[in-house]
Every structure is written in C-alpha cells, then in structure tokens.
Coordinates of C-alpha atoms in Angstrom, one line a residue:
X1 CA 33.0 40.3 -28.8
X2 CA 32.6 42.7 -26.1
X3 CA 35.1 40.4 -23.6
X4 CA 32.5 41.8 -20.9
X5 CA 28.7 39.9 -23.1
X6 CA 31.6 36.9 -23.8
X7 CA 32.0 36.3 -19.9
X8 CA 28.2 37.1 -19.2
X9 CA 26.7 33.9 -22.0
X10 CA 29.5 31.1 -20.7
X11 CA 28.2 32.3 -17.4
X12 CA 25.0 31.0 -18.1
X13 CA 25.9 28.7 -20.1
X14 CA 27.1 27.3 -16.7
X15 CA 24.6 27.9 -15.2
X16 CA 22.0 26.2 -18.2
X17 CA 24.8 23.1 -18.4
X18 CA 24.7 22.8 -14.7
X19 CA 21.5 23.0 -13.3
X20 CA 18.9 19.8 -12.3
X21 CA 15.4 19.0 -14.2
X22 CA 14.9 17.9 -10.8
X23 CA 15.5 19.0 -6.9
X24 CA 13.7 17.0 -4.9
X25 CA 14.1 17.5 -1.1
X26 CA 13.3 15.4 1.7
X27 CA 11.6 16.2 5.1
X28 CA 14.1 14.2 6.2
X29 CA 17.4 11.9 6.2
X30 CA 18.6 9.4 4.4
X31 CA 19.2 7.4 7.0
X32 CA 15.5 7.2 7.6
X33 CA 13.5 3.9 6.4
X34 CA 10.0 5.9 5.1
X35 CA 13.1 8.3 3.0
X36 CA 14.4 5.0 1.7
X37 CA 11.4 3.5 0.9
X38 CA 9.8 5.9 -1.2
X39 CA 13.0 7.0 -2.5
X40 CA 13.8 3.7 -4.2
X41 CA 10.4 3.9 -5.7
X42 CA 10.9 7.7 -6.8
X43 CA 14.5 6.0 -8.5
X44 CA 13.6 2.9 -10.2
X45 CA 10.4 5.0 -12.2
X46 CA 11.4 8.4 -12.3
X47 CA 13.0 8.1 -16.2
X48 CA 16.3 9.6 -17.6
X49 CA 16.4 13.3 -15.7
X50 CA 19.0 15.1 -14.1
X51 CA 18.2 14.9 -10.3
X52 CA 20.0 17.3 -7.0
X53 CA 18.8 16.2 -3.8
X54 CA 19.0 18.1 -0.3
X55 CA 18.0 16.7 3.2
X56 CA 16.5 19.1 5.8
X57 CA 16.3 16.2 8.4
X58 CA 14.4 18.2 10.4
X59 CA 13.3 14.9 12.5
X60 CA 16.4 15.0 14.2
X61 CA 17.2 19.0 14.1
X62 CA 14.9 21.2 16.5
X63 CA 12.2 23.0 16.6
X64 CA 14.0 26.5 16.0
X65 CA 16.1 25.4 13.2
X66 CA 14.0 25.6 10.8
X67 CA 13.4 28.5 9.6
X68 CA 17.1 28.5 8.9
X69 CA 17.2 24.6 6.8
X70 CA 14.2 26.7 5.1
X71 CA 16.3 29.9 4.5
X72 CA 19.5 27.3 3.3
X73 CA 16.8 24.9 1.1
X74 CA 15.3 27.5 -0.9
X75 CA 18.9 29.2 -1.5
X76 CA 19.4 26.5 -3.2
X77 CA 16.4 25.4 -5.5
X78 CA 17.2 29.2 -6.2
X79 CA 20.4 28.3 -7.9
X80 CA 19.2 24.9 -9.3
X81 CA 16.5 26.6 -11.1
X82 CA 14.9 23.6 -11.6
X83 CA 11.6 23.0 -13.9
X84 CA 10.3 20.2 -11.1
X85 CA 10.1 20.5 -8.0
X86 CA 9.6 17.7 -5.8
X87 CA 9.1 17.5 -1.9
X88 CA 8.8 15.1 0.8
X89 CA 7.0 14.4 3.3
X90 CA 4.9 17.5 5.3
X91 CA 7.8 19.2 7.3
X92 CA 9.2 20.5 3.5
X93 CA 5.9 21.6 2.2
X94 CA 4.8 23.4 5.0
X95 CA 8.1 25.2 5.2
X96 CA 8.5 25.5 1.1
X97 CA 4.6 26.1 0.8
X98 CA 5.0 30.5 0.9
X99 CA 7.8 30.1 -1.8
X100 CA 7.2 28.1 -4.2
X101 CA 3.7 30.6 -3.9
X102 CA 5.6 33.4 -4.6
X103 CA 8.0 31.5 -7.5
X104 CA 5.2 29.9 -9.6
X105 CA 7.2 26.7 -9.6
X106 CA 6.0 23.6 -10.4
X107 CA 5.5 21.0 -7.8
X108 CA 4.9 17.2 -7.2
X109 CA 4.0 17.0 -3.1
X110 CA 4.3 13.1 -1.6
X111 CA 4.0 11.8 1.9
X112 CA 2.0 14.0 2.5
X113 CA -0.7 13.1 5.7
X114 CA -2.5 17.0 6.1
X115 CA -4.9 19.3 3.7
X116 CA -2.0 20.4 0.7
X117 CA -4.3 23.5 0.8
X118 CA -2.6 24.1 4.2
X119 CA 0.6 24.4 2.8
X120 CA 0.2 25.9 -0.5
X121 CA -1.9 27.5 -3.0
X122 CA -3.7 24.6 -5.1
X123 CA -3.1 24.9 -9.0
X124 CA -1.6 24.3 -12.4
X125 CA 1.2 23.9 -11.0
X126 CA 0.8 21.7 -7.9
X127 CA 0.3 17.8 -8.2
X128 CA 1.2 15.3 -5.6
X129 CA 0.4 12.3 -3.8
X130 CA -1.2 11.9 -0.1
X131 CA -0.4 9.1 2.4
X132 CA -3.0 8.0 4.7
X133 CA -3.3 5.6 7.4
X134 CA -5.1 3.0 6.9
X135 CA -6.9 3.6 10.2
X136 CA -11.0 1.3 9.8
X137 CA -8.9 -1.0 7.4
X138 CA -6.7 -2.1 10.2
X139 CA -9.3 -2.0 13.2
X140 CA -11.5 -4.8 10.3
X141 CA -8.5 -6.6 9.7
X142 CA -6.8 -6.5 13.9
X143 CA -10.4 -8.2 14.1
X144 CA -10.3 -10.8 12.0
X145 CA -7.3 -11.4 13.9
X146 CA -8.2 -11.2 17.6
X147 CA -12.5 -11.8 17.6
X148 CA -12.1 -11.0 21.3
X149 CA -10.4 -6.8 20.6
X150 CA -12.1 -4.4 21.7
X151 CA -11.2 -1.3 22.6
X152 CA -7.3 -0.6 20.6
X153 CA -4.5 2.5 21.4
X154 CA -3.2 3.9 18.7
X155 CA 0.6 6.0 20.0
X156 CA 1.9 8.6 18.2
X157 CA 4.3 11.4 18.7
X158 CA 3.1 15.0 19.5
X159 CA 5.1 16.5 16.5
X160 CA 3.2 18.6 13.3
X161 CA 2.8 15.3 11.4
X162 CA 0.9 13.4 14.0
X163 CA -1.6 16.5 14.2
X164 CA -1.6 15.9 10.8
X165 CA -2.6 12.3 10.5
X166 CA -5.0 12.6 13.4
X167 CA -6.7 15.4 11.3
X168 CA -6.7 13.8 8.0
X169 CA -6.7 10.2 8.3
X170 CA -8.5 9.8 12.6
X171 CA -11.4 12.1 11.6
X172 CA -9.7 15.1 13.8
X173 CA -10.9 12.3 16.9
X174 CA -8.6 11.1 19.4
X175 CA -12.1 8.8 20.5
X176 CA -14.3 6.8 17.8
X177 CA -15.8 3.5 17.6
X178 CA -15.1 1.2 14.2
X179 CA -17.2 -1.3 13.8
X180 CA -17.9 -2.6 18.6
X181 CA -14.1 -1.1 18.6
X182 CA -13.4 1.9 20.6
X183 CA -10.3 3.3 19.0
X184 CA -8.6 5.9 21.7
X185 CA -5.5 7.9 19.9
X186 CA -2.6 8.6 22.5
X187 CA -0.2 11.7 21.3
X188 CA 3.0 11.6 23.8
X189 CA 5.6 14.3 23.7
X190 CA 9.3 12.4 24.9
X191 CA 10.3 8.5 25.4
X192 CA 9.5 9.1 28.5
X193 CA 5.6 9.5 28.3
X194 CA 5.4 6.8 25.7
X195 CA 6.8 4.3 28.2
X196 CA 4.3 4.6 30.3
X197 CA 1.5 4.8 27.9
X198 CA 2.2 1.2 26.8
X199 CA 3.6 -0.3 30.1
X200 CA -0.4 0.7 31.0
X201 CA -1.9 -0.1 28.5
X202 CA -3.4 -4.2 29.5
X203 CA -4.6 -1.9 32.6
X204 CA -6.8 0.6 31.2
X205 CA -8.1 -2.4 29.8
X206 CA -6.5 -1.9 25.4
X207 CA -6.4 -5.4 24.7
X208 CA -4.3 -4.5 22.4
X209 CA -1.2 -1.3 20.5
X210 CA -0.6 0.2 17.4
X211 CA 1.8 2.9 16.6
X212 CA 2.4 4.9 14.2
X213 CA 4.3 8.0 13.6
X214 CA 7.0 8.4 16.7
X215 CA 10.6 9.3 15.3
X216 CA 10.5 12.5 16.8
X217 CA 10.1 10.9 20.2
X218 CA 12.9 13.1 22.4
X219 CA 14.3 11.5 25.8
X220 CA 15.5 13.8 28.6
X221 CA 17.7 16.2 28.1
X222 CA 16.0 16.2 24.0
X223 CA 17.5 13.8 22.3
X224 CA 16.3 12.1 19.6
X225 CA 15.7 8.5 20.1
X226 CA 15.9 5.8 17.4
X227 CA 12.9 3.9 15.3
X228 CA 14.1 0.9 16.3
X229 CA 14.9 1.6 19.9
X230 CA 11.3 2.7 19.9
X231 CA 9.7 0.5 18.4
X232 CA 12.2 -2.9 20.2
X233 CA 11.4 -1.4 23.6
X234 CA 7.5 -0.9 23.3
X235 CA 8.0 -4.2 21.9
X236 CA 9.3 -6.2 24.5
X237 CA 7.7 -4.3 27.4
X238 CA 4.6 -4.2 26.2
X239 CA 1.8 -7.2 27.5
X240 CA -1.1 -6.3 24.8
X241 CA 0.2 -7.5 20.6
X242 CA 1.2 -4.2 19.3
X243 CA 0.8 -3.9 16.1
X244 CA 2.0 -0.6 13.2
X245 CA 1.0 0.6 10.1
X246 CA 4.5 1.1 8.1
X247 CA 6.4 -1.9 7.9
X248 CA 10.3 -0.1 9.0
X249 CA 8.3 -0.7 12.7
X250 CA 8.0 -4.7 11.9
X251 CA 10.3 -7.3 12.2
X252 CA 12.0 -10.1 15.0
X253 CA 11.4 -8.1 18.4
X254 CA 10.0 -4.9 16.7
X255 CA 5.1 -5.2 16.7
X256 CA 4.4 -8.3 15.4
X257 CA 2.4 -6.5 11.5
X258 CA 0.2 -4.8 10.1
X259 CA -2.2 -2.9 7.3
X260 CA 0.6 -1.0 6.3
X261 CA 1.6 1.8 3.8
X262 CA 3.4 1.4 1.0
X263 CA 6.6 4.2 0.7
X264 CA 7.8 2.8 -2.1
X265 CA 4.2 3.1 -3.7
X266 CA 4.2 7.0 -2.8
X267 CA 7.6 7.0 -5.2
X268 CA 6.1 4.9 -7.2
X269 CA 3.3 7.6 -8.1
X270 CA 5.1 10.8 -8.0
X271 CA 7.6 9.9 -10.9
X272 CA 4.7 8.5 -12.6
X273 CA 3.3 12.1 -12.3
X274 CA 7.2 13.3 -13.6
X275 CA 7.2 11.4 -15.6
X276 CA 3.9 13.3 -17.5
X277 CA 4.9 16.7 -17.0
X278 CA 8.0 15.6 -18.3
X279 CA 6.2 14.3 -21.5
X280 CA 3.1 16.6 -21.9
X281 CA 4.3 19.5 -19.6
X282 CA 0.9 19.6 -17.9
X283 CA 0.7 17.3 -14.2
X284 CA -2.0 15.4 -13.7
X285 CA -4.1 15.4 -10.5
X286 CA -3.8 14.5 -6.8
X287 CA -4.2 11.5 -6.0
X288 CA -4.6 9.2 -3.4
X289 CA -3.0 5.7 -3.5
X290 CA -5.5 3.3 -1.5
X291 CA -2.9 0.2 -2.2
X292 CA -2.2 -1.1 1.3
X293 CA 0.4 -4.5 2.4
X294 CA -0.1 -6.7 4.7
X295 CA 3.1 -7.1 6.0
X296 CA 2.9 -9.8 9.6
X297 CA 6.8 -11.3 11.3
X298 CA 6.7 -14.4 12.0
X299 CA 8.9 -14.8 14.7
X300 CA 6.2 -12.2 16.5
X301 CA 3.5 -14.3 14.8
X302 CA 4.4 -17.5 17.3
X303 CA 5.1 -15.1 20.0
X304 CA 1.8 -14.2 20.5
X305 CA 0.9 -17.2 19.7
X306 CA -1.9 -16.0 16.5
X307 CA -3.1 -18.0 13.4
X308 CA -3.0 -14.8 11.2
X309 CA -7.0 -16.6 8.9
X310 CA -6.2 -17.7 5.3
X311 CA -8.7 -14.4 3.3
X312 CA -5.1 -12.5 5.6
X313 CA -2.0 -14.4 5.7
X314 CA -2.8 -15.8 1.9
X315 CA -2.3 -11.2 0.7
X316 CA 0.6 -11.6 3.6
X317 CA 4.4 -10.0 3.5
X318 CA 6.0 -12.2 5.8
X319 CA 9.1 -11.6 7.3
X320 CA 11.2 -13.8 10.5

C-alpha cells in the first residue's frame, strides 16, 4: 500500500477514535454553583457516551474577550467533530449560534433565558430546555408567607442574561402588578449601585427583595464580585426580608428562601433529550421544566421571625 495513503488512513482512524460523541460547552466556569447543579444532573442521567467539556468562563471574563473565546471554542468543536453539541446558558448559544447554523450540527441547549430564536435557527436538529424564573408563583408564595406584603423589589445585574430574563420571564416589564402586589425590576451596573439599591429599599416602601441574577456584578475597577460576597452582604445589610430564585443564594447568612429553579432538573432534561437522540437519531421538542422547589434556610427564617404556612413547609427543603 502506498505509504502516503496508509498514513492518511491511520490519521483518520486516530481522529475517529479520539473524537467525542458529545462536546459540552458551558457559558460559565466549573465552580459556579449553577454549573455544578446542571452538570451533576446531566452526568448522572446521560448514558454511556464520550464527552468533551469546555468552559467559556464568560461570567468572569470581559466582554471584549468574548469573540476570541467563541473562536477558541469553535476550534475545539471543529477538531472534535462531535455527533452532538450540548450548549449551556445564553452566552454560549449567543456566541456560537450562527456558527452552529452554518455547520448544521445537532444541538441541545439548556438554561436558556431568552427566546432561543434570538441566537439560533430552530429546526429538527435543535432541541433544549428553557430556564424561566417563576415570578408569579414566587409572588403568590410570598403573599402566603407575608400576608401584608404589597411591594417587592427584584434585583439583578445588568448583563445580557438579566435582560433575557426580563424579556421572557418578566414580560419585558420593569414594573407590574401581580395579585395586588407591586413588582419593580431593578438592574444594577455594579456592586456599588447594588448596595445603594439594597439599603434604600425600606425607605422606598418595599416589603421584600428577591435577588435574581447577580453573577456579573463588579467593583469600581471592573473586578468580578463573587456570588457569596454579594448574597452575604445583601443579607447582612438589607432591612427587609431577602428571598431568591436560585438555591445557591439561600442559606445561613444569605437569602431566607424561595421557589427555586432547579439546575439539576435542567441537566436531567438535557441528558434525556441526548439519550433519545443517540437511541433514535431524532431530537425531541424544546421544553420548559415547570417544577420549582421550595428551599428555605431555618436560620434565616428564625432570624426574621418568619413561620412557613403548612402548605409550603410540608413541600420545602430546609437548609441550616
């Protein structure tokens, strides 16, 4: 056999052996609690497939680096030539959507807050799980816990994910009324502005705060502030009860509790879709996991002298 042909065949076989069934692209970094939740759910549910992971780390890296990060990520995907691409969260799908369209790779997304059509053309090769904070149900929960509540402030940072949440989960309204309760959405550019908004809440007649997305808050120098630092400072300095949409914001020295979105459920949903793809060659339709989980901190409930009604208490996960 011609030596050149043999070399090419060996090279092709080597590439095929090394290629992964799935490339799993994460918008954020491995230590981010949301990533840990959905990743654990995914890996516990996915059947035996080889997986290559890549973390884009867009919560901590600057916006001007995003195009370079996207190019590096796409280079890895092109080298792997996976049978399936799994994309977690808005930033990754936004940065890679047009490239995926041209390459025509089957893709499953998860944790997407915006309308996915903003990022990618939807067809039979695209499926996924949408992420939708449960605002209306959370307000009804708070009215059960605090019957006199009439005005709630929802706090977020001002990064693209927060605007996506505003559009799809909050009806693109900064102000609305739910069951006779005024809800005001406040987006803060940095941690300094966040602190001011927290400390002014009681004087502004708010009865409670719900913290939503705040992983992109930074100090005056542009350095990212950790999730724990934000939630712990907010809990310590808020003069009104603080609740949350995500479980990593809840606990002793953090938020009291809330009707939380499950990252684990997002991962399970995506893995089930991937299992179906490898079993049948087809992708199921896009879905929105609707289950929310009541999660509360016993310490914070006691600190604020709040007693859960039995219909919520009986369904809640209680943390320290």
